[in-house]
Tab-separated table of C-alpha atoms and ligand atoms in Angstrom:
chain	number	residue	atom	x	y	z
N	1	MET	CA	-53.239	29.117	-14.957
N	2	ASN	CA	-53.648	29.699	-18.680
N	3	ARG	CA	-52.546	27.496	-21.581
N	4	TYR	CA	-49.313	29.441	-22.140
N	5	SER	CA	-48.255	29.140	-18.502
N	6	LEU	CA	-48.839	25.406	-18.720
N	7	ILE	CA	-46.750	25.126	-21.851
N	8	ILE	CA	-43.939	27.158	-20.274
N	9	LEU	CA	-44.067	25.041	-17.119
N	10	GLY	CA	-44.014	21.877	-19.234
N	11	CYS	CA	-40.960	23.100	-21.156
N	12	MET	CA	-39.183	23.981	-17.928
N	13	ALA	CA	-39.883	20.522	-16.492
N	14	ALA	CA	-38.585	18.885	-19.674
N	15	ALA	CA	-35.453	21.051	-19.574
N	16	ILE	CA	-34.793	20.175	-15.909
N	17	LEU	CA	-35.295	16.481	-16.689
N	18	ALA	CA	-32.923	16.634	-19.649
N	19	THR	CA	-30.271	18.431	-17.588
N	20	SER	CA	-30.513	15.980	-14.729
N	21	CYS	CA	-30.207	13.003	-17.137
N	22	ALA	CA	-27.164	14.586	-18.717
N	23	ASN	CA	-25.721	15.121	-15.267
N	24	ASP	CA	-26.131	11.524	-14.180
N	25	ALA	CA	-22.988	9.466	-14.156
N	26	PRO	CA	-23.085	6.442	-16.443
N	27	ALA	CA	-24.379	3.219	-14.944
N	28	PRO	CA	-21.599	0.965	-13.635
N	29	TYR	CA	-20.481	-1.825	-15.941
N	30	GLY	CA	-19.513	-5.386	-14.989
N	31	PRO	CA	-18.034	-6.412	-11.633
N	32	LEU	CA	-16.994	-3.479	-9.440
N	33	PRO	CA	-14.265	-2.924	-6.862
N	34	THR	CA	-15.126	-2.478	-3.204
N	35	PRO	CA	-13.970	0.814	-1.653
N	36	SER	CA	-11.065	-1.136	-0.064
N	37	GLN	CA	-10.030	-2.437	-3.466
N	38	VAL	CA	-10.116	1.074	-4.951
N	39	ALA	CA	-7.978	2.403	-2.085
N	40	TRP	CA	-5.636	-0.582	-2.479
N	41	GLN	CA	-5.223	0.025	-6.223
N	42	GLN	CA	-4.397	3.663	-5.561
N	43	MET	CA	-1.445	2.610	-3.396
N	44	GLU	CA	0.347	1.578	-6.625
N	45	THR	CA	3.701	0.585	-5.077
N	46	ASN	CA	4.173	-1.456	-1.903
N	47	MET	CA	7.143	-3.132	-0.264
N	48	PHE	CA	7.366	-6.861	0.386
N	49	VAL	CA	9.681	-7.961	3.176
N	50	HIS	CA	10.993	-11.537	3.265
N	51	PHE	CA	12.675	-12.060	6.601
N	52	GLY	CA	13.109	-15.065	8.884
N	53	PRO	CA	15.431	-18.050	9.452
N	54	ASN	CA	16.176	-18.173	5.701
N	55	THR	CA	17.863	-14.777	6.028
N	56	PHE	CA	20.462	-16.515	8.193
N	57	SER	CA	20.659	-19.918	6.439
N	58	GLY	CA	20.858	-18.531	2.917
N	59	LYS	CA	18.037	-20.860	1.829
N	60	GLU	CA	14.913	-19.862	-0.071
N	61	TRP	CA	12.766	-22.482	1.631
N	62	GLY	CA	13.619	-23.654	5.129
N	63	ASP	CA	12.510	-27.201	5.903
N	64	GLY	CA	11.174	-26.441	9.379
N	65	THR	CA	14.029	-28.091	11.288
N	66	GLU	CA	15.968	-24.849	11.759
N	67	PRO	CA	16.653	-24.173	15.448
N	68	GLU	CA	14.803	-21.094	16.719
N	69	ASP	CA	18.138	-19.533	17.650
N	70	MET	CA	18.996	-19.322	13.986
N	71	PHE	CA	16.847	-16.191	13.904
N	72	ALA	CA	19.277	-13.691	15.432
N	73	PRO	CA	19.252	-10.197	13.922
N	74	ASP	CA	21.794	-8.242	15.963
N	75	SER	CA	20.348	-4.792	15.350
N	76	LEU	CA	16.805	-5.145	14.053
N	77	ASP	CA	15.467	-1.751	13.047
N	78	CYS	CA	11.965	-1.844	11.578
N	79	ARG	CA	11.847	1.951	11.673
N	80	GLN	CA	14.711	1.932	9.190
N	81	TRP	CA	12.662	-0.368	6.881
N	82	VAL	CA	9.618	1.853	7.103
N	83	ARG	CA	11.573	5.065	6.677
N	84	THR	CA	13.211	3.575	3.610
N	85	ALA	CA	9.850	2.429	2.263
N	86	LYS	CA	8.286	5.813	2.905
N	87	LEU	CA	11.104	7.714	1.215
N	88	ALA	CA	10.884	5.298	-1.720
N	89	GLY	CA	7.209	6.206	-2.067
N	90	PHE	CA	5.794	2.847	-0.982
N	91	LYS	CA	2.402	3.122	0.645
N	92	GLY	CA	2.365	-0.231	2.440
N	93	ILE	CA	4.616	-3.031	3.710
N	94	ILE	CA	3.811	-6.739	3.731
N	95	ILE	CA	6.012	-8.931	5.920
N	96	THR	CA	6.490	-12.702	5.853
N	97	ALA	CA	5.177	-13.196	9.386
N	98	LYS	CA	5.427	-16.952	8.753
N	99	HIS	CA	7.112	-18.495	5.719
N	100	HIS	CA	6.963	-22.161	4.678
N	101	ASP	CA	9.437	-23.170	7.443
N	102	GLY	CA	6.720	-22.340	9.988
N	103	PHE	CA	8.831	-19.958	12.089
N	104	CYS	CA	6.684	-17.103	13.394
N	105	LEU	CA	8.120	-13.601	13.700
N	106	TRP	CA	5.688	-12.919	16.518
N	107	PRO	CA	5.001	-14.910	19.705
N	108	ASN	CA	2.172	-16.955	18.178
N	109	PRO	CA	0.554	-18.950	21.025
N	110	GLU	CA	-0.396	-21.658	18.482
N	111	SER	CA	3.211	-22.547	17.789
N	112	VAL	CA	6.368	-23.567	19.623
N	113	HIS	CA	8.505	-22.402	16.706
N	114	THR	CA	8.536	-18.631	17.118
N	115	VAL	CA	10.604	-15.685	18.306
N	116	ALA	CA	9.442	-16.525	21.849
N	117	GLN	CA	11.393	-19.818	21.760
N	118	SER	CA	14.529	-18.122	20.441
N	119	SER	CA	17.168	-16.401	22.499
N	120	TRP	CA	16.855	-13.284	20.327
N	121	ARG	CA	16.067	-10.519	22.824
N	122	ASP	CA	15.674	-13.257	25.461
N	123	GLY	CA	12.563	-14.529	23.750
N	124	LYS	CA	10.804	-11.179	24.261
N	125	GLY	CA	11.192	-9.878	20.721
N	126	ASP	CA	8.235	-9.344	18.385
N	127	VAL	CA	8.931	-8.261	14.807
N	128	LEU	CA	5.255	-7.686	13.990
N	129	LYS	CA	4.889	-5.339	16.942
N	130	GLU	CA	7.982	-3.369	16.055
N	131	LEU	CA	7.016	-3.177	12.383
N	132	SER	CA	3.352	-2.280	12.916
N	133	ASP	CA	4.367	0.437	15.432
N	134	ALA	CA	6.836	1.867	12.922
N	135	CYS	CA	4.192	1.753	10.169
N	136	ARG	CA	1.808	3.742	12.355
N	137	GLU	CA	4.555	6.230	13.180
N	138	TYR	CA	5.337	6.901	9.519
N	139	GLY	CA	1.838	6.539	8.078
N	140	VAL	CA	2.638	3.440	6.036
N	141	LYS	CA	0.083	0.624	5.856
N	142	PHE	CA	0.868	-2.744	7.414
N	143	GLY	CA	0.168	-6.134	5.825
N	144	VAL	CA	1.053	-9.754	6.519
N	145	TYR	CA	2.082	-12.850	4.580
N	146	ILE	CA	1.251	-15.942	6.608
N	147	SER	CA	2.090	-19.110	4.706
N	148	PRO	CA	-0.521	-21.865	4.956
N	149	TRP	CA	2.182	-24.363	3.978
N	150	ASP	CA	3.995	-25.179	7.202
N	151	ARG	CA	6.955	-27.555	7.247
N	152	HIS	CA	7.204	-27.489	11.030
N	153	ASP	CA	3.734	-27.796	12.514
N	154	PRO	CA	3.033	-31.426	13.517
N	155	HIS	CA	-0.685	-30.984	12.727
N	156	TYR	CA	0.051	-30.134	9.116
N	157	GLY	CA	-1.576	-32.705	6.816
N	158	THR	CA	-4.515	-33.314	9.200
N	159	PRO	CA	-7.880	-31.508	9.449
N	160	GLU	CA	-6.779	-30.073	12.819
N	161	TYR	CA	-4.126	-27.987	11.084
N	162	ASN	CA	-6.810	-25.821	9.478
N	163	ASN	CA	-7.999	-24.861	12.973
N	164	VAL	CA	-4.448	-24.206	14.131
N	165	TYR	CA	-3.912	-22.041	11.059
N	166	ILE	CA	-7.122	-20.070	11.638
N	167	ARG	CA	-6.094	-19.401	15.247
N	168	THR	CA	-2.691	-18.352	13.917
N	169	LEU	CA	-4.429	-15.874	11.623
N	170	GLN	CA	-6.475	-14.649	14.545
N	171	SER	CA	-3.372	-14.093	16.631
N	172	ALA	CA	-1.598	-12.089	13.924
N	173	LEU	CA	-4.652	-10.194	12.734
N	174	THR	CA	-5.978	-9.048	16.090
N	175	SER	CA	-2.818	-7.920	17.872
N	176	TYR	CA	-1.227	-5.281	15.668
N	177	GLY	CA	-3.907	-2.848	14.523
N	178	GLU	CA	-5.150	-2.416	11.005
N	179	VAL	CA	-3.953	-4.795	8.306
N	180	PHE	CA	-4.407	-3.572	4.722
N	181	GLU	CA	-3.560	-6.843	2.962
N	182	GLN	CA	-3.464	-10.509	3.911
N	183	TRP	CA	-1.160	-12.462	1.610
N	184	PHE	CA	-2.033	-16.136	1.130
N	185	ASP	CA	0.667	-18.089	-0.625
N	186	GLY	CA	-0.819	-20.911	-2.686
N	187	ALA	CA	2.105	-23.301	-2.058
N	188	CYS	CA	0.969	-26.633	-0.609
N	189	GLY	CA	3.943	-28.931	-0.135
N	190	GLU	CA	4.550	-31.753	2.290
N	191	GLY	CA	4.670	-31.176	6.021
N	192	PRO	CA	6.952	-32.826	8.597
N	193	ASN	CA	4.954	-36.084	8.376
N	194	GLY	CA	5.186	-36.204	4.584
N	195	LYS	CA	1.520	-35.288	4.111
N	196	ARG	CA	-0.009	-32.403	2.237
N	197	GLN	CA	-2.789	-30.293	3.655
N	198	VAL	CA	-6.263	-29.863	2.229
N	199	TYR	CA	-6.660	-26.154	2.931
N	200	ASP	CA	-10.031	-24.812	4.046
N	201	TRP	CA	-9.895	-21.613	1.986
N	202	PRO	CA	-13.478	-20.497	2.691
N	203	ALA	CA	-12.777	-20.667	6.431
N	204	PHE	CA	-9.423	-18.862	6.039
N	205	ASN	CA	-11.027	-16.074	4.022
N	206	ALA	CA	-13.928	-15.791	6.455
N	207	ALA	CA	-11.517	-15.492	9.386
N	208	VAL	CA	-9.669	-12.609	7.709
N	209	ALA	CA	-12.923	-10.901	6.717
N	210	GLU	CA	-14.166	-11.127	10.290
N	211	MET	CA	-11.002	-9.829	11.931
N	212	GLN	CA	-9.871	-7.322	9.321
N	213	PRO	CA	-12.924	-6.390	7.227
N	214	GLY	CA	-10.958	-3.758	5.316
N	215	ALA	CA	-8.089	-6.083	4.369
N	216	VAL	CA	-7.659	-7.008	0.718
N	217	ILE	CA	-7.049	-10.760	0.548
N	218	PHE	CA	-4.374	-11.862	-1.907
N	219	SER	CA	-4.215	-15.406	-3.263
N	220	ASP	CA	-3.837	-16.892	-6.735
N	221	ILE	CA	-7.559	-16.221	-7.178
N	222	GLY	CA	-8.311	-13.493	-4.631
N	223	PRO	CA	-10.957	-12.758	-3.414
N	224	GLY	CA	-9.349	-9.297	-2.959
N	225	CYS	CA	-6.532	-9.407	-5.496
N	226	ARG	CA	-4.867	-12.098	-7.592
N	227	TRP	CA	-1.372	-13.273	-8.426
N	228	VAL	CA	-0.213	-11.839	-11.747
N	229	GLY	CA	1.055	-15.250	-12.901
N	230	ASN	CA	4.818	-14.603	-12.745
N	231	GLU	CA	7.450	-13.267	-10.362
N	232	ARG	CA	8.959	-10.831	-12.868
N	233	GLY	CA	6.637	-7.944	-12.078
N	234	SER	CA	4.946	-8.139	-15.450
N	235	ALA	CA	1.186	-7.898	-15.933
N	236	GLY	CA	-0.349	-8.615	-19.332
N	237	GLU	CA	-0.475	-5.762	-21.827
N	238	THR	CA	-4.120	-6.682	-21.747
N	239	CYS	CA	-4.996	-6.797	-18.099
N	240	TRP	CA	-8.584	-7.069	-16.933
N	241	SER	CA	-9.322	-6.677	-13.260
N	242	ALA	CA	-12.120	-9.201	-13.699
N	243	LEU	CA	-11.556	-12.905	-13.109
N	244	ASP	CA	-13.646	-16.066	-13.194
N	245	THR	CA	-12.928	-18.226	-10.192
N	246	GLU	CA	-15.672	-20.858	-10.397
N	247	GLY	CA	-14.078	-24.310	-10.457
N	248	PHE	CA	-10.630	-22.917	-9.594
N	249	GLY	CA	-8.593	-22.784	-6.405
N	250	SER	CA	-5.183	-21.649	-5.229
N	251	GLY	CA	-1.877	-23.316	-6.015
N	252	LYS	CA	-2.175	-26.260	-8.402
N	253	ASP	CA	-5.907	-25.569	-8.901
N	254	ALA	CA	-5.324	-21.990	-10.074
N	255	PRO	CA	-6.265	-20.752	-13.542
N	256	SER	CA	-3.375	-20.847	-16.046
N	257	GLN	CA	-0.616	-18.313	-15.517
N	258	ASP	CA	-1.661	-16.674	-18.792
N	259	THR	CA	-5.178	-16.203	-17.487
N	260	LEU	CA	-3.909	-14.747	-14.214
N	261	ASN	CA	-1.718	-12.424	-16.257
N	262	THR	CA	-4.538	-11.014	-18.376
N	263	GLY	CA	-7.673	-11.666	-16.310
N	264	ASN	CA	-10.951	-12.585	-17.988
N	265	VAL	CA	-12.552	-10.019	-20.255
N	266	HIS	CA	-16.042	-10.792	-18.967
N	267	GLY	CA	-14.941	-12.252	-15.643
N	268	ARG	CA	-17.550	-12.312	-12.901
N	269	HIS	CA	-15.462	-10.985	-10.014
N	270	TRP	CA	-13.339	-7.891	-9.475
N	271	ILE	CA	-9.962	-9.423	-8.567
N	272	PRO	CA	-7.165	-7.147	-9.852
N	273	ALA	CA	-3.613	-8.365	-10.424
N	274	GLU	CA	-0.744	-7.792	-8.000
N	275	SER	CA	2.803	-8.112	-9.358
N	276	ASP	CA	5.215	-9.459	-6.751
N	277	VAL	CA	8.863	-9.304	-7.659
N	278	SER	CA	12.140	-9.169	-5.750
N	279	ILE	CA	14.784	-6.460	-5.983
N	280	ARG	CA	17.301	-9.334	-5.784
N	281	PRO	CA	17.431	-12.723	-7.523
N	282	GLY	CA	16.099	-14.443	-4.369
N	283	TRP	CA	13.289	-13.533	-1.997
N	284	PHE	CA	15.563	-13.627	1.068
N	285	TRP	CA	18.738	-11.625	1.631
N	286	ARG	CA	22.074	-13.235	0.803
N	287	GLU	CA	25.500	-11.689	0.973
N	288	SER	CA	26.323	-13.256	-2.386
N	289	GLU	CA	23.551	-11.242	-4.063
N	290	ASN	CA	24.618	-7.805	-2.858
N	291	ASP	CA	25.970	-7.108	-6.320
N	292	LYS	CA	22.851	-8.422	-8.060
N	293	VAL	CA	20.379	-5.800	-6.912
N	294	LYS	CA	18.186	-4.690	-9.811
N	295	SER	CA	19.176	-1.493	-11.584
N	296	VAL	CA	17.098	1.688	-11.607
N	297	GLU	CA	16.269	0.996	-15.222
N	298	ASP	CA	15.066	-2.519	-14.342
N	299	LEU	CA	12.882	-1.093	-11.581
N	300	ILE	CA	11.411	1.615	-13.798
N	301	GLY	CA	10.696	-1.064	-16.404
N	302	ILE	CA	8.899	-3.127	-13.751
N	303	TYR	CA	6.915	-0.068	-12.712
N	304	TYR	CA	5.732	0.327	-16.308
N	305	THR	CA	4.783	-3.350	-16.662
N	306	SER	CA	2.984	-3.508	-13.313
N	307	VAL	CA	1.514	-0.156	-12.229
N	308	GLY	CA	1.470	0.861	-15.892
N	309	ARG	CA	-0.611	-2.179	-16.797
N	310	ASN	CA	-3.417	-1.939	-14.292
N	311	SER	CA	-1.587	-3.874	-11.582
N	312	LEU	CA	0.210	-3.168	-8.300
N	313	MET	CA	3.975	-3.337	-7.867
N	314	LEU	CA	4.868	-5.315	-4.747
N	315	LEU	CA	8.640	-5.029	-4.601
N	316	ASN	CA	10.463	-7.338	-2.220
N	317	VAL	CA	13.339	-5.702	-0.334
N	318	PRO	CA	14.722	-8.274	2.122
N	319	PRO	CA	16.553	-7.073	5.245
N	320	ASP	CA	19.986	-8.554	5.960
N	321	THR	CA	21.213	-10.541	8.966
N	322	SER	CA	21.634	-7.383	11.039
N	323	GLY	CA	17.901	-6.779	10.655
N	324	ARG	CA	18.290	-3.713	8.475
N	325	ILE	CA	17.794	-3.080	4.784
N	326	HIS	CA	21.224	-3.280	3.203
N	327	ARG	CA	22.577	0.052	1.962
N	328	THR	CA	22.885	-1.207	-1.629
N	329	ASP	CA	19.136	-1.824	-1.700
N	330	SER	CA	18.151	1.344	0.138
N	331	ILE	CA	20.325	3.529	-2.092
N	332	ARG	CA	18.831	1.824	-5.162
N	333	LEU	CA	15.337	2.516	-3.870
N	334	MET	CA	16.129	6.207	-3.431
N	335	GLU	CA	17.544	6.318	-6.951
N	336	PHE	CA	14.422	4.597	-8.239
N	337	ARG	CA	12.088	7.058	-6.549
N	338	THR	CA	14.137	10.052	-7.644
N	339	ALA	CA	13.997	8.781	-11.217
N	340	LEU	CA	10.235	8.146	-11.060
N	341	ASP	CA	9.582	11.550	-9.522
N	342	GLY	CA	11.693	13.101	-12.248
N	343	ILE	CA	9.676	11.404	-14.974
N	344	PHE	CA	6.272	12.109	-13.481
N	345	ALA	CA	6.893	15.505	-11.866
N	346	VAL	CA	5.378	17.424	-14.752
N	347	ASN	CA	2.370	16.371	-16.763
N	348	LEU	CA	3.184	17.760	-20.195
N	349	ALA	CA	-0.548	17.922	-20.829
N	350	ASP	CA	-0.819	20.665	-18.177
N	351	GLY	CA	-2.200	23.848	-19.651
N	352	ALA	CA	-3.640	21.987	-22.626
N	353	GLU	CA	-7.145	22.446	-23.888
N	354	ALA	CA	-9.016	19.157	-23.757
N	355	VAL	CA	-11.876	18.769	-26.193
N	356	ALA	CA	-13.880	15.593	-26.802
N	357	ASP	CA	-16.191	14.647	-29.631
N	358	ASN	CA	-18.697	13.431	-27.061
N	359	GLU	CA	-19.372	14.638	-23.533
N	360	ARG	CA	-22.081	13.527	-21.178
N	361	GLY	CA	-23.074	16.977	-19.961
N	362	ARG	CA	-21.095	19.637	-18.115
N	363	ARG	CA	-20.106	17.534	-15.127
N	364	PHE	CA	-18.277	15.107	-17.370
N	365	ARG	CA	-16.271	17.453	-19.544
N	366	ALA	CA	-12.992	16.422	-21.174
N	367	SER	CA	-11.228	19.078	-19.086
N	368	ASN	CA	-11.668	16.714	-16.112
N	369	LEU	CA	-9.012	14.535	-17.757
N	370	ILE	CA	-6.264	16.972	-16.927
N	371	ASP	CA	-7.410	18.418	-13.608
N	372	GLY	CA	-5.231	16.065	-11.546
N	373	GLU	CA	-8.318	14.793	-9.686
N	374	TYR	CA	-9.054	11.089	-9.962
N	375	ASP	CA	-12.633	11.531	-8.766
N	376	THR	CA	-13.729	13.844	-11.556
N	377	PHE	CA	-13.961	12.218	-14.953
N	378	TRP	CA	-14.794	12.544	-18.609
N	379	ALA	CA	-17.782	10.405	-19.541
N	380	CYS	CA	-19.715	9.896	-22.736
N	381	ASP	CA	-23.324	9.336	-23.619
N	382	ASP	CA	-24.674	5.833	-23.231
N	383	GLY	CA	-24.096	3.914	-26.425
N	384	CYS	CA	-21.145	6.087	-27.455
N	385	LEU	CA	-18.409	3.449	-27.338
N	386	THR	CA	-15.732	4.948	-29.597
N	387	PRO	CA	-15.293	8.584	-28.605
N	388	SER	CA	-12.072	10.527	-28.829
N	389	PHE	CA	-10.548	13.529	-27.137
N	390	THR	CA	-7.847	15.908	-28.246
N	391	LEU	CA	-5.296	17.699	-26.121
N	392	THR	CA	-4.130	20.946	-27.657
N	393	LEU	CA	-0.904	21.934	-25.929
N	394	PRO	CA	0.161	25.560	-25.472
N	395	GLU	CA	3.275	24.800	-27.547
N	396	PRO	CA	4.935	21.741	-29.110
N	397	ARG	CA	6.156	19.415	-26.352
N	398	THR	CA	8.223	16.241	-26.409
N	399	PHE	CA	7.016	13.110	-24.623
N	400	ASN	CA	7.338	9.340	-24.796
N	401	LEU	CA	4.784	8.168	-22.231
N	402	VAL	CA	1.019	8.420	-22.481
N	403	VAL	CA	-0.862	7.757	-19.238
N	404	LEU	CA	-4.586	7.020	-19.135
N	405	GLN	CA	-6.781	6.143	-16.172
N	406	GLU	CA	-10.292	4.766	-16.078
N	407	TYR	CA	-12.526	5.677	-13.172
N	408	ILE	CA	-12.734	2.137	-11.794
N	409	PRO	CA	-15.595	2.614	-9.294
N	410	LEU	CA	-17.739	2.425	-12.459
N	411	GLY	CA	-15.975	-0.711	-13.702
N	412	GLN	CA	-13.389	-1.466	-16.366
N	413	ARG	CA	-14.938	-0.593	-19.693
N	414	VAL	CA	-12.355	0.138	-22.408
N	415	SER	CA	-10.910	-2.714	-24.471
N	416	SER	CA	-8.748	-0.797	-26.974
N	417	PHE	CA	-7.479	2.656	-27.804
N	418	ALA	CA	-5.117	4.450	-30.155
N	419	VAL	CA	-3.035	7.581	-29.648
N	420	GLU	CA	-2.364	9.979	-32.481
N	421	ALA	CA	-0.214	13.074	-32.766
N	422	ARG	CA	-0.300	15.928	-35.224
N	423	ASN	CA	3.004	16.981	-36.713
N	424	ALA	CA	4.149	20.482	-37.639
N	425	GLY	CA	2.746	19.957	-41.135
N	426	GLY	CA	-0.694	19.392	-39.650
N	427	GLU	CA	-0.876	15.662	-40.379
N	428	TRP	CA	-2.151	13.134	-37.884
N	429	SER	CA	-0.397	9.817	-37.377
N	430	THR	CA	-0.851	6.957	-34.950
N	431	ILE	CA	1.947	6.888	-32.387
N	432	GLY	CA	0.777	4.025	-30.212
N	433	GLU	CA	-2.016	1.574	-29.524
N	434	GLY	CA	-3.162	-0.327	-26.492
N	435	THR	CA	-5.901	-2.621	-25.311
N	436	THR	CA	-7.104	-2.367	-21.714
N	437	ILE	CA	-6.649	0.735	-19.541
N	438	GLY	CA	-8.092	-0.022	-16.091
N	439	TYR	CA	-6.898	2.003	-13.111
N	440	LYS	CA	-3.737	3.071	-14.930
N	441	ARG	CA	-2.175	2.393	-18.304
N	442	ILE	CA	1.250	3.770	-19.170
N	443	LEU	CA	1.842	3.435	-22.882
N	444	ARG	CA	5.407	3.886	-24.051
N	445	VAL	CA	5.746	5.563	-27.423
N	446	PRO	CA	8.792	6.806	-29.366
N	447	ASP	CA	9.940	10.346	-28.507
N	448	ILE	CA	7.261	12.549	-30.067
N	449	THR	CA	7.183	16.309	-30.395
N	450	ALA	CA	3.668	17.561	-30.999
N	451	SER	CA	1.252	20.252	-30.020
N	452	GLU	CA	-1.866	18.169	-30.567
N	453	VAL	CA	-2.476	14.678	-29.263
N	454	ARG	CA	-5.623	12.686	-29.827
N	455	VAL	CA	-6.725	9.613	-27.917
N	456	ARG	CA	-9.291	7.509	-29.737
N	457	ILE	CA	-11.138	4.831	-27.817
N	458	THR	CA	-11.488	2.157	-30.487
N	459	SER	CA	-13.606	-0.327	-28.531
N	460	ALA	CA	-15.355	-0.451	-25.184
N	461	TYR	CA	-18.079	-2.540	-23.541
N	462	ALA	CA	-19.814	0.522	-22.113
N	463	CYS	CA	-19.430	4.254	-22.670
N	464	PRO	CA	-15.886	5.159	-21.563
N	465	VAL	CA	-15.309	6.877	-18.224
N	466	LEU	CA	-11.783	8.267	-17.994
N	467	ALA	CA	-10.446	10.033	-14.919
N	468	GLU	CA	-7.048	11.285	-16.022
N	469	ALA	CA	-4.766	11.617	-19.030
N	470	GLY	CA	-1.113	12.581	-19.031
N	471	LEU	CA	1.951	12.967	-21.222
N	472	TYR	CA	5.408	12.463	-19.742
N	473	MET	CA	9.014	12.234	-20.800
N	474	ASP	CA	11.326	9.425	-19.673
N	475	ASN	CA	14.938	10.283	-20.416
N	476	ILE	CA	16.285	7.338	-18.419
N	477	SER	CA	15.034	4.126	-19.982
N	478	GLU	CA	16.337	2.752	-23.228
H	1	FUL	C1	6.181	-18.151	-3.276
H	1	FUL	C2	7.054	-18.705	-2.160
H	1	FUL	O1	7.281	-20.082	-2.333
H	1	FUL	C3	8.339	-17.922	-2.214
H	1	FUL	O2	9.254	-18.370	-1.266
H	1	FUL	C4	8.000	-16.459	-1.989
H	1	FUL	O3	7.521	-16.275	-0.664
H	1	FUL	C5	6.972	-15.967	-2.995
H	1	FUL	C6	6.516	-14.563	-2.768
H	1	FUL	O4	5.853	-16.812	-2.990
H	1	FUL	O5	5.069	-18.907	-3.485
C-alpha cells in the first residue's frame, strides 16, 4: 500500500467516524422515565371511577359503619363505563376498589366488609372482575385505587394492619390481570379505634412492584407518578417531571403543593405529575349534582392545563346508583371528545418546511418535528442550548395553539422557549413564551395568521431534543 492509499484510507476512516458521531443521539440528561412511565405518559387522558357505599349515602367519606347492603347497584354495567371511556378517548380506567370507608368492591378474603357480605347479587358480585373483563374486551387499561386509610378494619392503627393491607393489595393485584396504575391515596385519618396508622410505604411499593412490575405507582411522591398538588386538574405552567423525595413522604409529609405542582428543576427522580379532577363537584355521584357537570369548555381548559402542561388528565366520572354512568356525564364526555378531535384533527403545520439553525446530522433533522412520529426527533449538537427552528407554511394559516413535545426517553431538557410569527409585512414578533415543555406543552396564543412561525429555545440544560411540533386552532374556548 502506498502513501496515497494510506492517506485516502485515513480520510475515509475520519469521514466514517464523523458521520457516526453526527448520527449518535444526544446523551440522556438528568433522571429518565422507565418504559412503563413513557407508555403511561402517552396515555394522556384516563378515567377515574369513584364508586362504592358513598354513591348510595351521598357522602364523600363514609365512616366505615355503613351496612354492606348499602351497596346495591340495580343494573351495574361496567361495559357501559368502558365503552363510554373508550369513545371519550380515555386509554385507562382507575376504580376505587376500596375507599376510606374500607368497603371492598371485590370479595377480598382479608376483609368482612366487601361485596361478598352484601346481598347484592347474593354476595356473588365482583366489580373488579366485571370491570377488568370489560377493559380487556375494549382494549382499555385497568387500574386500581386502594385506600390505605381504612375506617372499618379493626387492625387499623396497629402494625398488623400493614400486613392486612399488603395481603389486600395482593388479592386485588393478582386476580384481575394486568394493572397499569396503582393509586395510593395519602390520606391517613383515624380508624375505628381512634388511632392513625403508620404506613409501611416501602413494603406497599415493593408488594406492587412484585405483583405488577409494569404498574406505575401513584402517590403524593410516586415512585411512578406524583400528585399535581390540587384537585382542579391544573399542573404548573412550569412543570418538571423530576422530583426530590428525600426526607418527604405521602400525606402530611409530602412536599408543598407548589412543589408538587411544578416539580423540582434538578430533581433526582423521574416522577411526573398526574392531575386528578372530577367532572362533578364531588368525587362520588349525587343526584343533586346532575346539573353541575363540568361544561365542555371547562373540560377543554382542564385538558390544556394538565395534558398541555406535561401532566396526565385523570378525569373522575362517577357512576350513579344504578351502576351506570349517568347520561348527563356520558353525553358531556362525547361532546368533550368531539370538541378535542375537532381542534386537533388537523395539524396546521402539515405541509410546512421545517428548517433549524442547528441539526445534529441527518437522522435528527427538523423535518422530524412534523412527521407525526413521536420516536423520530430533531436534536442539536452538544453544547447548542438555544437553537431555533422555523416552519414555513404553504400559505398563511390561522392558529391559536402551539404544541411542542420533547422526546422524554432522553430526559426533560428545555427550560424556556419563545414562539414568533412573521406577518404579511415580513416582520417577526413574539406571540407567546413558555418555560418547560416535557412530554407535551400546549401554549395558547391569540389568534394568529402567519405563514412563518419560529420557535426559539431560549434556555435548556442540555441540547434540545424535540419530537413533535404542531399548530392548531381552537374555535371553542374563550
Ligand atoms: C382524596 C380522597 O380523600 C378523596 O375522597 C378522593 O378519593 C380523592 C381522589 O383523593 O385524597
